[in-house]
mmCIF file of C-alpha atoms in Angstrom:
data_model
loop_
_atom_site.group_PDB
_atom_site.id
_atom_site.type_symbol
_atom_site.label_atom_id
_atom_site.label_comp_id
_atom_site.label_asym_id
_atom_site.label_seq_id
_atom_site.Cartn_x
_atom_site.Cartn_y
_atom_site.Cartn_z
ATOM 1 C CA UNK A 1 -88.510 118.133 -276.781
ATOM 2 C CA UNK A 2 -89.483 119.205 -273.581
ATOM 3 C CA UNK A 3 -92.237 116.594 -273.191
ATOM 4 C CA UNK A 4 -88.935 113.971 -273.512
ATOM 5 C CA UNK A 5 -87.330 116.018 -270.746
ATOM 6 C CA UNK A 6 -89.947 116.509 -268.402
ATOM 7 C CA UNK A 7 -90.847 112.967 -268.282
ATOM 8 C CA UNK A 8 -86.680 112.791 -267.529
ATOM 9 C CA UNK A 9 -87.111 115.237 -265.505
ATOM 10 C CA UNK A 10 -90.087 113.239 -263.160
ATOM 11 C CA UNK A 11 -88.029 109.969 -263.757
ATOM 12 C CA UNK A 12 -85.448 111.361 -261.794
ATOM 13 C CA UNK A 13 -87.330 113.269 -258.958
ATOM 14 C CA UNK A 14 -89.257 110.017 -258.485
ATOM 15 C CA UNK A 15 -86.021 107.816 -258.323
ATOM 16 C CA UNK A 16 -84.399 110.105 -256.155
ATOM 17 C CA UNK A 17 -87.353 110.557 -253.723
ATOM 18 C CA UNK A 18 -87.912 107.151 -253.437
ATOM 19 C CA UNK A 19 -84.062 106.541 -252.787
ATOM 20 C CA UNK A 20 -84.654 109.360 -250.248
ATOM 21 C CA UNK A 21 -87.263 107.967 -248.087
ATOM 22 C CA UNK A 22 -85.512 104.535 -247.928
ATOM 23 C CA UNK A 23 -82.498 105.775 -246.691
ATOM 24 C CA UNK A 24 -84.419 107.706 -244.267
ATOM 25 C CA UNK A 25 -86.333 105.140 -243.588
ATOM 26 C CA UNK A 26 -82.499 102.593 -242.926
ATOM 27 C CA UNK A 27 -81.492 105.107 -240.460
ATOM 28 C CA UNK A 28 -83.970 105.912 -238.808
ATOM 29 C CA UNK A 29 -85.079 101.774 -237.933
ATOM 30 C CA UNK A 30 -82.418 101.758 -235.407
ATOM 31 C CA UNK A 31 -84.447 104.903 -233.356
ATOM 32 C CA UNK A 32 -87.902 103.008 -234.217
ATOM 33 C CA UNK A 33 -88.029 100.972 -230.468
ATOM 34 C CA UNK A 34 -85.336 98.182 -231.290
ATOM 35 C CA UNK A 35 -82.468 97.991 -228.382
ATOM 36 C CA UNK A 36 -79.128 98.300 -229.306
ATOM 37 C CA UNK A 37 -75.572 98.376 -227.412
ATOM 38 C CA UNK A 38 -72.205 98.911 -229.088
ATOM 39 C CA UNK A 39 -68.888 100.465 -228.432
ATOM 40 C CA UNK A 40 -67.803 103.836 -228.268
ATOM 41 C CA UNK A 41 -65.239 103.646 -230.940
ATOM 42 C CA UNK A 42 -61.763 106.262 -230.110
ATOM 43 C CA UNK A 43 -62.526 106.350 -226.356
ATOM 44 C CA UNK A 44 -61.012 102.625 -224.876
ATOM 45 C CA UNK A 45 -58.829 103.090 -221.955
ATOM 46 C CA UNK A 46 -56.265 101.385 -220.178
ATOM 47 C CA UNK A 47 -53.580 102.587 -217.732
ATOM 48 C CA UNK A 48 -51.432 101.407 -215.356
ATOM 49 C CA UNK A 49 -48.365 101.853 -214.417
ATOM 50 C CA UNK A 50 -45.506 100.026 -214.893
ATOM 51 C CA UNK A 51 -44.829 100.094 -210.592
ATOM 52 C CA UNK A 52 -47.917 99.480 -209.577
ATOM 53 C CA UNK A 53 -49.999 96.097 -208.800
ATOM 54 C CA UNK A 54 -53.165 97.077 -211.278
ATOM 55 C CA UNK A 55 -53.949 97.289 -214.848
ATOM 56 C CA UNK A 56 -57.161 100.074 -215.224
ATOM 57 C CA UNK A 57 -58.814 98.790 -218.090
ATOM 58 C CA UNK A 58 -62.854 101.322 -219.183
ATOM 59 C CA UNK A 59 -64.651 100.111 -222.608
ATOM 60 C CA UNK A 60 -66.862 103.061 -223.238
ATOM 61 C CA UNK A 61 -70.991 102.249 -224.716
ATOM 62 C CA UNK A 62 -74.031 103.646 -226.924
ATOM 63 C CA UNK A 63 -77.164 102.196 -225.956
ATOM 64 C CA UNK A 64 -80.551 102.638 -228.268
ATOM 65 C CA UNK A 65 -83.489 102.515 -226.871
ATOM 66 C CA UNK A 66 -82.533 101.486 -223.838
ATOM 67 C CA UNK A 67 -85.697 99.560 -221.328
ATOM 68 C CA UNK A 68 -86.394 101.974 -218.707
ATOM 69 C CA UNK A 69 -87.635 99.434 -215.907
ATOM 70 C CA UNK A 70 -83.504 99.264 -214.417
ATOM 71 C CA UNK A 71 -84.070 95.313 -213.792
ATOM 72 C CA UNK A 72 -84.153 94.723 -217.269
ATOM 73 C CA UNK A 73 -80.887 97.384 -218.058
ATOM 74 C CA UNK A 74 -78.576 95.741 -215.521
ATOM 75 C CA UNK A 75 -80.365 92.271 -216.943
ATOM 76 C CA UNK A 76 -79.997 93.402 -220.994
ATOM 77 C CA UNK A 77 -76.031 94.734 -220.513
ATOM 78 C CA UNK A 78 -75.692 91.696 -217.719
ATOM 79 C CA UNK A 79 -76.270 89.368 -220.837
ATOM 80 C CA UNK A 80 -74.188 91.669 -223.039
ATOM 81 C CA UNK A 81 -71.456 91.982 -220.940
ATOM 82 C CA UNK A 82 -71.129 87.738 -221.240
ATOM 83 C CA UNK A 83 -71.118 87.124 -224.992
ATOM 84 C CA UNK A 84 -69.008 90.246 -225.531
ATOM 85 C CA UNK A 85 -66.305 89.041 -222.955
ATOM 86 C CA UNK A 86 -63.612 92.158 -222.196
ATOM 87 C CA UNK A 87 -61.787 89.654 -220.049
ATOM 88 C CA UNK A 88 -59.925 87.869 -223.578
ATOM 89 C CA UNK A 89 -59.111 91.122 -225.909
ATOM 90 C CA UNK A 90 -56.361 92.786 -222.588
ATOM 91 C CA UNK A 91 -53.718 89.825 -221.615
ATOM 92 C CA UNK A 92 -53.108 89.434 -218.392
ATOM 93 C CA UNK A 93 -49.423 90.861 -217.716
ATOM 94 C CA UNK A 94 -47.498 88.934 -214.850
ATOM 95 C CA UNK A 95 -47.797 90.364 -211.369
ATOM 96 C CA UNK A 96 -51.001 92.392 -212.378
ATOM 97 C CA UNK A 97 -54.699 92.566 -211.711
ATOM 98 C CA UNK A 98 -57.057 94.259 -213.864
ATOM 99 C CA UNK A 99 -59.241 96.468 -213.419
ATOM 100 C CA UNK A 100 -62.478 96.349 -215.579
ATOM 101 C CA UNK A 101 -65.019 98.778 -215.987
ATOM 102 C CA UNK A 102 -67.790 99.408 -218.529
ATOM 103 C CA UNK A 103 -70.137 102.056 -219.143
ATOM 104 C CA UNK A 104 -73.202 102.358 -220.834
ATOM 105 C CA UNK A 105 -75.025 105.747 -221.983
ATOM 106 C CA UNK A 106 -78.313 106.695 -223.185
ATOM 107 C CA UNK A 107 -77.792 108.409 -226.635
ATOM 108 C CA UNK A 108 -78.745 111.910 -226.282
ATOM 109 C CA UNK A 109 -78.907 115.133 -227.686
ATOM 110 C CA UNK A 110 -75.262 116.400 -227.181
ATOM 111 C CA UNK A 111 -74.385 112.749 -226.456
ATOM 112 C CA UNK A 112 -75.028 111.344 -230.683
ATOM 113 C CA UNK A 113 -75.036 107.631 -232.042
ATOM 114 C CA UNK A 114 -71.753 109.075 -234.297
ATOM 115 C CA UNK A 115 -70.083 111.062 -231.253
ATOM 116 C CA UNK A 116 -66.428 110.818 -231.020
ATOM 117 C CA UNK A 117 -64.121 111.962 -229.030
ATOM 118 C CA UNK A 118 -62.991 115.937 -229.693
ATOM 119 C CA UNK A 119 -59.570 117.247 -228.469
ATOM 120 C CA UNK A 120 -58.855 120.356 -230.999
ATOM 121 C CA UNK A 121 -58.128 123.587 -230.513
ATOM 122 C CA UNK A 122 -60.265 125.677 -229.476
ATOM 123 C CA UNK A 123 -63.216 122.366 -228.608
ATOM 124 C CA UNK A 124 -62.677 119.711 -226.172
ATOM 125 C CA UNK A 125 -65.384 117.125 -225.951
ATOM 126 C CA UNK A 126 -64.434 114.128 -223.740
ATOM 127 C CA UNK A 127 -66.437 110.874 -222.637
ATOM 128 C CA UNK A 128 -66.481 112.620 -219.896
ATOM 129 C CA UNK A 129 -68.256 115.126 -220.591
ATOM 130 C CA UNK A 130 -70.721 113.639 -220.735
ATOM 131 C CA UNK A 131 -71.811 111.221 -217.844
ATOM 132 C CA UNK A 132 -75.055 112.694 -217.385
ATOM 133 C CA UNK A 133 -76.139 110.385 -219.766
ATOM 134 C CA UNK A 134 -74.101 107.296 -218.412
ATOM 135 C CA UNK A 135 -77.427 105.321 -217.039
ATOM 136 C CA UNK A 136 -75.475 101.911 -216.254
ATOM 137 C CA UNK A 137 -72.295 100.188 -215.260
ATOM 138 C CA UNK A 138 -70.368 96.767 -214.394
ATOM 139 C CA UNK A 139 -66.726 96.356 -212.445
ATOM 140 C CA UNK A 140 -64.711 93.394 -211.348
ATOM 141 C CA UNK A 141 -61.044 92.846 -211.403
ATOM 142 C CA UNK A 142 -59.141 89.926 -210.805
ATOM 143 C CA UNK A 143 -59.198 89.810 -207.121
ATOM 144 C CA UNK A 144 -63.006 90.958 -207.118
ATOM 145 C CA UNK A 145 -64.825 88.262 -209.993
ATOM 146 C CA UNK A 146 -68.452 89.255 -208.630
ATOM 147 C CA UNK A 147 -69.826 92.007 -210.986
ATOM 148 C CA UNK A 148 -71.865 94.883 -209.284
ATOM 149 C CA UNK A 149 -74.406 96.740 -211.541
ATOM 150 C CA UNK A 150 -75.412 99.797 -211.203
ATOM 151 C CA UNK A 151 -78.296 101.136 -213.071
ATOM 152 C CA UNK A 152 -80.113 105.130 -213.163
ATOM 153 C CA UNK A 153 -83.051 106.334 -214.229
ATOM 154 C CA UNK A 154 -82.339 109.349 -215.039
ATOM 155 C CA UNK A 155 -84.112 113.192 -216.270
ATOM 156 C CA UNK A 156 -82.846 114.968 -219.376
ATOM 157 C CA UNK A 157 -80.437 116.281 -217.724
ATOM 158 C CA UNK A 158 -79.283 114.398 -215.603
ATOM 159 C CA UNK A 159 -80.249 114.222 -212.048
ATOM 160 C CA UNK A 160 -80.389 111.100 -211.052
ATOM 161 C CA UNK A 161 -84.655 110.546 -210.446
ATOM 162 C CA UNK A 162 -83.970 106.518 -209.218
ATOM 163 C CA UNK A 163 -81.074 104.018 -208.512
ATOM 164 C CA UNK A 164 -80.119 101.065 -207.918
ATOM 165 C CA UNK A 165 -77.449 98.681 -206.812
ATOM 166 C CA UNK A 166 -76.212 94.436 -207.409
ATOM 167 C CA UNK A 167 -73.789 92.709 -206.619
ATOM 168 C CA UNK A 168 -73.598 89.822 -209.121
ATOM 169 C CA UNK A 169 -78.065 89.002 -208.840
ATOM 170 C CA UNK A 170 -78.585 89.959 -205.306
ATOM 171 C CA UNK A 171 -79.891 93.797 -205.078
ATOM 172 C CA UNK A 172 -78.190 96.072 -202.915
ATOM 173 C CA UNK A 173 -80.150 98.603 -200.836
#
């Protein structure tokens, strides 16, 4: 009886360990070097007053394993922007111009991939508290459709080491 229970226990432990390994492998696969971009849930902002002629749209994204090269980073978000256009998501409101801001952040200890805004009573953690992890952005409008790209190489603490500014494909000094 003890032998059967011991075999069963070893079998259950083996299945558990193998399952844990496979789950861990799958969850860490995104950390293995593959670059991935996704929208950070619950962070989209659309605002504008009735008497104003503009509507501002801000969308926030996370880049897992972003390229270090700032030109490659710009090209990555440019392709993402073309593949995932935000203009169609926000309908044109008669007589108003739309201003678009797409912000892309890196993953960090303080800003993990599953981060969500927190507006609780004693703890406030908003997207604007994570500007040190902002590594690139795109800005354009209905009035000026030329997209402006800003890319940053930052230290772990968020200090800007190098920055590049593009208008469409032209590097601006």
